[in-house]
Coordinates of C-alpha atoms in Angstrom, one line a residue:
M1 CA -20.6 0.4 92.2
L2 CA -18.9 -1.5 94.7
R3 CA -19.5 -3.7 97.3
L4 CA -17.4 -5.7 99.7
E5 CA -19.3 -9.1 101.0
H6 CA -18.1 -10.5 104.2
I7 CA -14.5 -10.2 103.8
S8 CA -12.0 -12.1 105.6
K9 CA -8.3 -11.8 106.0
I10 CA -5.9 -14.5 108.4
Y11 CA -1.9 -13.6 108.1
P12 CA 0.2 -15.8 109.5
T13 CA 0.3 -13.5 113.2
G14 CA -3.4 -13.6 113.4
E15 CA -6.9 -12.3 111.8
V16 CA -7.2 -9.0 110.9
L17 CA -10.5 -8.7 109.0
K18 CA -13.5 -11.1 110.1
D19 CA -16.7 -9.7 108.4
V20 CA -16.1 -6.9 106.7
T21 CA -19.5 -5.8 104.4
W22 CA -20.0 -2.4 103.3
E23 CA -20.5 -0.6 99.8
V24 CA -19.5 2.5 97.9
K25 CA -22.3 4.2 95.9
T26 CA -22.6 7.2 93.7
G27 CA -22.1 10.3 96.1
D28 CA -20.3 8.7 98.9
R29 CA -17.3 10.3 100.6
I30 CA -16.4 7.2 103.0
G31 CA -13.8 7.5 105.6
L32 CA -12.6 4.3 106.9
V33 CA -11.4 4.2 110.6
G34 CA -10.5 2.0 113.5
V35 CA -7.0 2.0 115.4
N36 CA -3.5 1.4 113.8
G37 CA -3.5 -2.5 112.4
A38 CA -7.5 -2.5 112.3
G39 CA -7.0 -3.5 108.8
K40 CA -7.8 0.1 106.7
S41 CA -5.3 -0.4 104.0
T42 CA -5.8 -3.8 104.2
Q43 CA -9.4 -3.5 103.1
L44 CA -7.7 -0.8 100.0
K45 CA -5.0 -3.4 98.7
I46 CA -8.0 -5.9 98.8
I47 CA -10.1 -3.6 96.5
M48 CA -7.3 -2.5 94.4
G49 CA -6.9 -6.3 93.8
D50 CA -3.2 -6.2 95.0
M51 CA -4.2 -8.7 98.1
E52 CA -6.4 -11.8 97.9
P53 CA -8.8 -11.9 100.9
T54 CA -8.8 -15.0 102.9
S55 CA -12.9 -15.2 102.5
G56 CA -15.4 -13.1 101.0
E57 CA -15.4 -11.4 97.5
I58 CA -15.5 -8.2 96.1
I59 CA -18.5 -7.3 93.6
R60 CA -17.8 -4.6 91.0
P61 CA -18.2 -4.2 87.4
A62 CA -15.5 -5.5 85.2
S63 CA -15.1 -1.8 83.8
L64 CA -15.0 -0.1 87.1
H65 CA -11.8 2.2 87.0
I66 CA -10.4 2.8 90.6
G67 CA -7.6 5.6 91.3
Y68 CA -5.3 5.0 94.1
L69 CA -3.4 7.5 96.0
T70 CA -1.1 5.9 98.5
Q71 CA 0.9 6.8 101.7
E72 CA 3.7 7.2 99.8
F73 CA 3.2 9.8 96.8
E74 CA 4.5 7.9 93.3
V75 CA 6.7 11.0 91.5
D76 CA 10.2 10.7 89.8
P77 CA 12.3 13.5 91.2
S78 CA 14.4 13.2 88.0
R79 CA 11.5 14.4 85.6
T80 CA 9.7 17.5 85.2
V81 CA 6.3 18.1 85.6
R82 CA 4.9 17.4 82.5
E83 CA 7.0 14.7 82.2
E84 CA 5.5 13.2 85.2
F85 CA 2.1 13.4 84.2
W86 CA 2.6 12.9 80.8
M87 CA 3.8 9.0 82.6
V88 CA 0.3 8.6 83.3
F89 CA -0.6 7.6 79.4
E90 CA 1.7 4.8 79.4
E91 CA 1.0 3.3 76.4
A92 CA 0.7 7.0 74.5
N93 CA 3.8 7.9 76.2
K94 CA 5.8 5.2 74.1
V95 CA 4.5 6.2 71.1
H96 CA 5.1 9.5 71.6
H97 CA 8.6 8.6 72.9
R98 CA 9.5 6.5 69.6
L99 CA 8.2 9.4 67.7
N100 CA 10.5 11.9 69.4
Q101 CA 13.0 9.2 68.4
I102 CA 12.4 8.4 64.3
H103 CA 12.3 12.4 63.7
H104 CA 15.8 12.5 65.1
D105 CA 17.1 9.6 63.1
M106 CA 15.2 10.9 60.6
E107 CA 17.9 13.4 59.8
A108 CA 21.1 11.1 59.5
A109 CA 19.0 8.5 57.6
D110 CA 20.1 6.6 54.1
P111 CA 17.2 7.0 51.8
E112 CA 16.5 3.2 52.3
T113 CA 16.1 3.4 56.2
L114 CA 14.7 6.8 55.6
D115 CA 11.9 4.9 53.7
K116 CA 11.0 2.5 56.1
L117 CA 11.4 5.1 59.4
I118 CA 8.4 7.1 57.3
H119 CA 6.2 4.0 57.1
E120 CA 6.7 3.4 60.8
L121 CA 6.3 7.1 61.4
D122 CA 2.7 7.1 59.5
D123 CA 1.6 4.0 61.7
L124 CA 2.8 5.5 64.8
Q125 CA 1.0 8.8 63.9
R126 CA -2.3 6.9 63.2
K127 CA -1.8 5.0 66.7
F128 CA -1.1 8.2 68.7
E129 CA -4.4 9.8 67.1
A130 CA -6.4 6.8 68.0
L131 CA -4.9 7.3 71.9
D132 CA -6.0 11.2 71.4
G133 CA -2.4 11.5 71.8
Y134 CA -2.5 14.8 70.5
G135 CA -5.1 15.9 73.3
L136 CA -3.2 14.8 76.0
D137 CA -1.1 17.9 76.8
T138 CA -4.5 19.8 76.2
R139 CA -5.7 17.7 79.5
I140 CA -2.3 18.4 81.2
E141 CA -2.4 21.8 80.7
K142 CA -5.9 22.0 82.2
I143 CA -5.2 20.0 85.4
M144 CA -2.1 21.6 86.1
P145 CA -3.8 24.9 87.0
E146 CA -6.9 22.5 89.1
M147 CA -3.4 21.0 91.4
G148 CA -2.4 24.8 91.7
F149 CA 0.7 24.9 89.4
E150 CA 1.4 27.5 87.0
L151 CA 2.4 27.0 83.5
E152 CA 5.7 27.4 83.3
D153 CA 6.4 24.9 86.2
G154 CA 5.8 22.0 83.8
D155 CA 9.0 22.5 82.6
R156 CA 10.5 22.3 86.4
L157 CA 11.9 19.2 88.1
V158 CA 9.8 17.2 90.0
S159 CA 12.6 17.6 93.2
A160 CA 12.1 21.3 93.4
F161 CA 9.1 20.9 94.5
S162 CA 7.9 20.2 98.5
G163 CA 6.1 17.2 99.7
G164 CA 3.0 19.2 99.2
W165 CA 3.2 19.7 95.8
Q166 CA 4.0 16.0 94.8
M167 CA 1.1 14.9 96.7
R168 CA -0.6 17.4 94.1
M169 CA 0.9 15.8 91.1
S170 CA 0.0 12.4 92.3
L171 CA -3.3 13.3 92.4
G172 CA -4.0 15.1 89.0
K173 CA -1.8 11.8 87.8
I174 CA -4.8 10.0 89.4
L175 CA -7.5 12.3 88.1
L176 CA -6.4 12.3 84.2
Q177 CA -7.1 8.6 84.2
K178 CA -10.9 9.8 85.2
P179 CA -11.0 7.5 87.4
D180 CA -14.8 6.3 88.7
I181 CA -13.5 5.9 92.8
L182 CA -11.1 7.2 94.6
L183 CA -8.9 5.2 96.9
L184 CA -6.7 7.9 99.0
D185 CA -4.7 6.4 102.1
E186 CA -3.7 9.2 104.7
P187 CA -3.3 11.8 102.0
T188 CA -3.2 14.8 104.5
N189 CA 0.5 13.1 106.0
H190 CA 3.1 15.5 106.3
L191 CA 0.8 18.3 104.5
D192 CA 0.9 21.9 105.5
L193 CA -2.4 23.2 106.8
E194 CA -2.7 25.5 103.7
T195 CA -2.2 22.3 101.4
I196 CA -4.8 20.5 103.6
E197 CA -7.4 22.6 103.4
W198 CA -6.5 22.8 99.6
L199 CA -7.1 19.4 99.5
E200 CA -10.5 19.1 101.4
K201 CA -11.8 22.2 98.8
Y202 CA -10.5 20.5 95.9
L203 CA -12.1 17.0 97.0
K204 CA -15.5 18.6 98.0
G205 CA -15.6 19.9 94.3
L206 CA -15.3 16.6 92.9
N207 CA -18.5 14.4 92.0
T208 CA -16.1 11.2 92.1
P209 CA -17.0 8.6 94.7
M210 CA -14.2 8.6 97.2
V211 CA -12.8 6.1 100.0
I212 CA -10.7 7.9 102.7
V213 CA -8.6 6.1 105.2
S214 CA -7.3 9.2 107.5
H215 CA -6.4 9.9 111.4
D216 CA -7.3 13.3 110.7
R217 CA -10.6 14.0 112.1
E218 CA -11.3 17.4 111.0
F219 CA -10.6 16.2 107.3
L220 CA -13.2 13.2 108.0
D221 CA -15.6 15.9 109.7
R222 CA -15.3 18.6 106.8
L223 CA -15.4 15.7 103.6
C224 CA -17.4 12.6 104.8
N225 CA -21.1 11.9 104.6
Q226 CA -20.5 8.3 105.4
I227 CA -17.9 6.3 108.3
V228 CA -17.1 2.8 108.2
E229 CA -15.6 1.8 111.2
T230 CA -13.5 -1.6 111.7
E231 CA -13.5 -2.7 115.3
R232 CA -12.2 -6.2 116.2
G233 CA -12.1 -7.0 112.5
I234 CA -15.8 -6.6 112.7
S235 CA -17.4 -3.7 110.3
T236 CA -19.9 -1.2 110.7
S237 CA -21.4 1.8 108.7
Y238 CA -22.8 5.0 110.2
L239 CA -23.9 7.6 107.8
G240 CA -23.0 11.3 108.5
N241 CA -19.5 12.8 109.0
Y242 CA -16.8 11.8 112.0
S243 CA -18.7 13.1 114.8
T244 CA -22.0 12.2 113.9
Y245 CA -20.2 8.7 113.8
L246 CA -19.4 8.9 117.2
Q247 CA -22.7 10.4 118.6
Q248 CA -24.3 7.5 116.7
K249 CA -21.8 5.1 118.3
Q250 CA -22.1 6.3 121.4
E251 CA -26.3 6.7 121.7
L252 CA -26.2 2.2 120.4
Q253 CA -23.9 1.4 122.8
E254 CA -26.1 3.2 125.3
A255 CA -29.2 1.7 123.6
Q256 CA -27.9 -2.1 123.6
L257 CA -27.2 -1.7 127.1
S258 CA -30.3 -0.5 128.5
A259 CA -31.8 -3.6 126.3
Y260 CA -29.6 -5.8 128.1
E261 CA -29.6 -4.9 131.5
R262 CA -33.5 -5.3 130.8
Q263 CA -33.1 -8.7 129.7
Q264 CA -30.8 -9.5 132.4
K265 CA -33.4 -8.6 134.7
E266 CA -36.1 -10.4 133.3
L267 CA -34.4 -13.9 132.7
E268 CA -33.0 -13.5 136.3
K269 CA -36.7 -12.9 137.5
Q270 CA -37.6 -16.1 135.8
Q271 CA -34.9 -17.8 137.0
V272 CA -36.1 -17.5 140.5
F273 CA -39.5 -18.5 139.6
V274 CA -37.8 -21.9 137.8
D275 CA -35.0 -22.6 140.9
R276 CA -38.0 -21.8 143.2
F277 CA -40.7 -23.8 142.5
R278 CA -39.0 -27.0 140.3
A279 CA -39.7 -28.7 142.7
S280 CA -43.4 -27.8 143.4
A281 CA -46.0 -30.5 143.6
T282 CA -48.6 -27.7 142.2
R283 CA -46.0 -25.5 139.9
S284 CA -43.6 -27.8 138.7
T285 CA -45.1 -28.1 135.0
Q286 CA -45.0 -24.5 135.4
A287 CA -41.7 -24.0 136.1
K288 CA -40.4 -26.4 133.7
S289 CA -42.5 -24.8 130.9
R290 CA -40.8 -21.4 132.2
E291 CA -37.2 -23.1 132.2
K292 CA -37.9 -24.3 128.2
Q293 CA -38.7 -20.9 127.3
L294 CA -35.7 -19.1 129.1
D295 CA -33.5 -21.8 126.6
K296 CA -35.2 -20.5 123.6
V297 CA -34.9 -16.7 124.7
E298 CA -32.2 -15.2 122.2
R299 CA -29.7 -13.4 124.3
I300 CA -28.8 -9.5 123.7
E301 CA -24.8 -9.5 124.0
A302 CA -23.6 -6.8 126.4
P303 CA -21.9 -4.3 124.4
T304 CA -18.0 -5.0 124.3
S305 CA -16.1 -1.8 125.6
S306 CA -14.7 0.1 123.5
V307 CA -11.0 -0.8 122.0
R308 CA -8.4 -0.5 124.6
S309 CA -7.7 3.1 124.8
L310 CA -4.3 5.2 126.5
H311 CA -4.5 6.9 129.7
F312 CA -1.2 8.8 131.3
R313 CA -0.9 12.1 133.0
F314 CA 2.7 13.1 132.5
P315 CA 4.9 12.6 135.6
P316 CA 4.3 15.6 138.0
S317 CA 7.7 18.2 137.9
S318 CA 8.8 21.1 140.3
R319 CA 7.0 24.8 139.2
S320 CA 9.4 27.0 137.0
G321 CA 9.6 30.3 136.7
R322 CA 6.9 33.1 135.2
E323 CA 9.4 33.7 132.5
V324 CA 10.1 30.0 130.7
V325 CA 11.2 31.4 126.9
T326 CA 12.4 34.1 125.8
I327 CA 12.2 35.5 121.9
Q328 CA 14.1 38.3 121.3
N329 CA 15.5 40.3 118.1
L330 CA 15.5 36.8 117.0
V331 CA 17.3 36.7 113.1
H332 CA 18.3 33.3 111.5
S333 CA 18.6 32.4 108.1
Y334 CA 19.6 29.2 105.8
D335 CA 21.5 30.3 103.0
D336 CA 19.7 32.9 101.2
K337 CA 16.4 32.5 103.0
I338 CA 15.6 34.7 106.1
L339 CA 13.3 32.3 108.2
F340 CA 13.1 35.3 111.4
L341 CA 13.9 38.8 111.1
D342 CA 13.9 40.8 114.8
A343 CA 11.4 38.2 115.6
E344 CA 10.0 38.4 119.5
L345 CA 8.2 36.3 121.5
F346 CA 7.6 35.8 125.3
V347 CA 6.6 32.2 126.6
E348 CA 5.1 32.4 130.3
R349 CA 4.0 29.4 132.5
G350 CA 0.8 27.6 131.7
D351 CA 1.2 28.8 127.6
R352 CA 0.3 26.0 125.6
I353 CA 1.3 27.3 121.8
A354 CA 0.6 25.9 118.8
F355 CA 2.9 27.0 115.9
L356 CA 1.2 27.2 112.7
G357 CA 2.8 28.3 108.8
P358 CA 3.7 26.1 106.0
N359 CA 6.2 24.0 105.7
G360 CA 9.5 25.6 105.6
A361 CA 8.7 28.5 107.6
G362 CA 10.8 27.3 110.4
K363 CA 8.6 25.7 112.6
S364 CA 11.2 23.0 113.7
T365 CA 13.7 25.4 113.3
L366 CA 12.4 27.7 115.9
L367 CA 11.8 24.7 118.6
R368 CA 15.6 23.7 118.1
L369 CA 16.8 27.4 118.4
I370 CA 15.1 27.3 121.6
M371 CA 16.5 24.2 123.1
G372 CA 19.6 25.3 122.0
M373 CA 20.5 22.5 119.4
E374 CA 21.3 25.6 116.7
T375 CA 22.7 29.0 117.1
P376 CA 20.5 32.1 115.8
S377 CA 22.3 34.3 113.2
D378 CA 21.3 36.7 116.2
G379 CA 19.3 37.7 118.6
I380 CA 18.1 35.6 121.8
A381 CA 16.0 32.1 121.7
E382 CA 16.3 30.3 125.2
I383 CA 14.6 28.7 127.7
G384 CA 14.4 30.6 131.2
Q385 CA 17.0 30.5 134.1
H386 CA 14.4 30.1 136.7
N387 CA 14.1 26.1 137.3
V388 CA 12.7 25.3 133.5
I389 CA 13.1 21.6 132.7
P390 CA 12.7 20.9 129.1
G391 CA 11.5 17.8 127.6
Y392 CA 11.8 17.6 123.9
F393 CA 10.0 15.5 121.6
E394 CA 11.4 15.7 118.0
Q395 CA 9.7 15.1 114.7
N396 CA 11.8 12.2 114.1
Q397 CA 12.2 10.9 117.5
A398 CA 11.0 7.4 116.8
E399 CA 14.1 7.0 114.0
A400 CA 16.5 7.7 117.0
L401 CA 15.3 4.6 118.7
D402 CA 17.9 1.8 118.7
L403 CA 16.6 -0.6 116.2
K404 CA 18.5 -4.0 117.7
K405 CA 16.7 -3.6 121.5
S406 CA 13.9 -4.9 122.2
V407 CA 10.5 -2.7 123.3
L408 CA 11.2 -3.8 126.8
D409 CA 15.1 -3.3 126.9
T410 CA 14.3 0.5 125.5
I411 CA 12.7 1.6 128.8
H412 CA 14.6 -0.7 130.8
D413 CA 17.8 0.7 130.0
E414 CA 16.5 4.1 130.7
V415 CA 15.6 3.0 133.9
P416 CA 17.4 0.4 135.3
E417 CA 16.5 0.5 138.8
W418 CA 12.8 -0.2 137.8
K419 CA 11.7 -3.8 138.2
N420 CA 10.6 -6.1 135.1
E421 CA 6.7 -5.6 136.2
E422 CA 6.8 -1.7 136.7
V423 CA 8.3 -1.5 132.9
R424 CA 5.6 -3.8 131.6
T425 CA 3.1 -1.6 133.5
L426 CA 4.3 1.7 131.6
L427 CA 4.2 -0.3 128.1
G428 CA 1.0 -1.6 128.9
R429 CA -0.4 2.0 129.1
F430 CA 1.1 2.3 125.7
L431 CA -0.7 -0.8 124.5
F432 CA 2.2 -3.2 124.6
S433 CA 1.3 -6.0 126.0
G434 CA 2.4 -9.8 126.3
E435 CA 5.2 -11.1 123.7
T436 CA 4.9 -7.7 121.9
V437 CA 7.0 -6.1 124.6
F438 CA 10.1 -8.2 123.7
K439 CA 9.8 -7.4 119.7
K440 CA 12.7 -5.5 118.3
V441 CA 12.2 -2.2 117.7
E442 CA 13.0 -2.8 113.9
S443 CA 10.2 -4.7 113.1
L444 CA 7.7 -2.2 115.3
S445 CA 5.4 -0.1 113.1
G446 CA 5.9 3.7 112.6
G447 CA 2.8 4.2 115.4
E448 CA 4.2 1.6 117.5
K449 CA 7.8 3.1 117.2
A450 CA 6.2 7.1 118.0
R451 CA 4.5 5.6 120.9
L452 CA 7.6 4.2 122.1
A453 CA 9.2 6.7 121.7
L454 CA 6.4 9.1 123.8
A455 CA 6.6 6.5 126.5
K456 CA 10.4 6.6 127.2
M457 CA 10.0 10.2 127.2
L458 CA 7.7 10.3 129.7
L459 CA 10.0 8.4 132.0
Q460 CA 11.8 12.3 132.7
P461 CA 9.9 14.9 134.9
A462 CA 9.4 17.8 132.6
N463 CA 7.9 21.7 133.8
L464 CA 8.3 22.4 129.5
L465 CA 7.2 20.0 127.3
I466 CA 8.5 20.9 123.1
L467 CA 6.7 18.9 121.0
D468 CA 7.4 18.6 117.1
E469 CA 4.7 17.1 115.5
P470 CA 4.3 14.7 118.6
T471 CA 0.9 13.2 116.8
N472 CA 2.5 11.5 113.8
H473 CA 1.8 7.8 113.1
L474 CA -0.5 7.7 116.2
D475 CA -4.4 6.6 115.3
I476 CA -7.2 8.5 117.1
P477 CA -7.2 6.7 120.4
A478 CA -3.9 7.4 120.7
K479 CA -4.1 11.3 119.8
E480 CA -7.5 11.5 122.0
M481 CA -4.7 10.0 125.5
L482 CA -2.3 12.6 124.3
E483 CA -4.6 15.5 124.3
E484 CA -6.4 14.1 127.7
A485 CA -2.9 14.1 129.1
L486 CA -1.8 17.8 127.7
Q487 CA -5.3 19.1 129.1
N488 CA -4.7 17.6 132.5
Y489 CA -0.8 19.2 132.8
D490 CA 0.2 22.2 134.8
G491 CA 3.2 23.4 133.1
T492 CA 4.5 24.7 129.3
V493 CA 3.4 23.5 126.0
L494 CA 5.2 24.4 122.9
I495 CA 3.7 22.3 119.7
V496 CA 4.4 21.8 116.1
S497 CA 1.3 20.3 114.4
H498 CA -0.7 19.7 111.2
D499 CA -3.3 17.9 112.9
R500 CA -6.0 20.8 113.2
Y501 CA -8.2 18.8 115.8
F502 CA -5.4 18.4 118.0
I503 CA -4.7 21.7 118.1
S504 CA -8.1 22.8 118.9
Q505 CA -7.7 20.6 122.0
A506 CA -4.2 21.1 123.1
A507 CA -3.2 24.8 122.3
N508 CA -4.5 28.3 124.4
K509 CA -2.9 30.1 122.0
I510 CA -1.5 30.4 118.6
V511 CA 1.6 31.6 117.2
E512 CA 1.6 32.1 113.2
I513 CA 5.2 32.6 111.8
R514 CA 4.7 34.8 108.3
D515 CA 7.3 37.3 107.0
G516 CA 10.0 36.5 109.4
E517 CA 7.8 37.5 112.4
L518 CA 6.0 35.5 115.7
I519 CA 2.3 36.8 114.9
L520 CA 0.3 36.0 118.6
Y521 CA -3.3 35.4 118.6
R522 CA -4.2 35.2 122.6
G523 CA -7.3 32.3 122.2
D524 CA -7.5 28.9 120.9
Y525 CA -7.3 27.9 117.3
H526 CA -11.1 28.4 116.9
Y527 CA -10.4 32.3 117.8
Y528 CA -7.1 32.2 115.8
L529 CA -9.6 30.9 112.9
D530 CA -11.7 33.8 113.5
K531 CA -9.3 36.4 113.8
I532 CA -7.4 35.9 110.7
E533 CA -10.8 35.5 109.0
E534 CA -11.5 39.7 109.9
E535 CA -8.5 40.3 109.0
K536 CA -8.9 38.7 105.4
Q537 CA -11.9 40.8 105.4
K538 CA -10.2 44.1 106.6
T539 CA -7.7 43.5 103.9
E540 CA -10.7 43.2 101.1
Q541 CA -12.3 46.3 102.4
E542 CA -9.1 47.8 101.9
K543 CA -8.7 46.5 98.8
I544 CA -11.9 47.7 97.6
A545 CA -11.6 50.7 98.9
A546 CA -8.3 51.7 97.8
E547 CA -9.7 51.1 94.5
Q548 CA -12.2 53.3 94.5
A549 CA -10.0 56.2 95.8
A550 CA -8.0 55.6 92.8
K551 CA -10.9 55.7 90.4
S552 CA -12.4 58.6 91.9
A553 CA -8.9 60.2 91.8
A554 CA -8.8 59.2 88.1
K555 CA -12.2 60.9 87.5
K556 CA -11.2 63.9 88.9
A557 CA -8.2 64.3 87.3
K558 CA -10.4 63.6 83.9
Q559 CA -12.7 66.3 84.8
K560 CA -10.0 68.7 86.0
A561 CA -8.1 68.2 82.7
K562 CA -11.2 68.7 81.0
K563 CA -11.9 72.1 82.5
G564 CA -8.0 72.7 81.6
K565 CA -9.3 72.7 78.0

């Protein structure tokens, strides 16, 4: 269906892709993985023809239609939802627009102009029919419920919908074009858990082959049946989902290491023989023969160590009191929207709590209330009084960096007493090395800014970490680094994140924001999922019981009415 053959890509700044070879077949759902800057999005752009490879080729049928969902959803806030879907059919849309204009012009046209308009109208109607224009509304009305929209939503403006719903519009527009292959570039970015789970379920139901770039490990695990890793510019394919890929990669590395060590041992043994008997009168011929054989042996390469990853620990801080955060009778609203209504929560030392809820539920607002950055309408949301030292990483922390400063100065200005070597050592732990420490912040990628903001946060000891979407823009190795650091942190942590795998690794309690309340689940993410399933089943059973009771009551009333007659 589509194949990349020995693709390379060299930029003025260096080589990104060296030897990339993989293919998409019917039924494939491929996850492209690799660290930030490994060339994942570059591969998608090369497939789309938006970028030329330095060498290699893309093999595909000329008629292949590719749908590409970019990281920035391409929608116009000023259009209605129906108009936005109509924009997919570019030629039909132009004809449709002209037809409407002609109908309008005909109302005030003189006889001669009217005759011309009638002829043009006839031609355009034939063209519109040939483009299946009259069937397009039906196709749009069919796709809207599939994307979760009500038909009446078609007349609402795009701007009235959240980013998650705009993603659904973008996906719907792509599917209306009936693509042969789907390319999805970070489709879960900035989506809430409910929308991510909807997207997973929807994509699973499609027969269209797809290639997915994502740092969401849970998403890759649930959806993909093949993983293509790009490391140091070279691609390797693994059958199975993300967890299977990790296992296969480890087994391959262990097997290669074992084969390498066995060969090295044998080579060393043969070299000892050659060195010992090279000058021997009786065995020099044999020694020279073995030396020639050694020269011909194809060497097994030592397995390359994994891509350099981050390792850090949060700096030690003094022990806080038992009561770290108190939320009591909390009421807070924006305009007419009530976020919290008599909400309560007590956070104790050592809690690692993840706050869940749909976008707009008030998760980030709650963290700001706790930090005292907003004042509640009523009630209390405050940090404990006994030696609680907070460290706050806000969702847009990277945007608060001084763009004109260099990476080195950003850290140095926080700790002016540090030597350059000490600052560079810290930055090295966040993958800023060599000349990159002199780059201006404005020239950094989103992921680099996020890493720099995290490094900056590390400089001040804290026994309460408040983290709002800390994994945004981080690649998988950086997320794993943060997870490990939190697991080894002995303070208290409050987290807002849409990354399910990160939550499962970092949190020991879950708080769901539901109908203005804070519902506490005293267990990790998987415990929370089990409890939610139990609640759903209980609700369903209660609904069935209520329906049966209503039927029974109606039956008895009917029987009683008969007896009365």
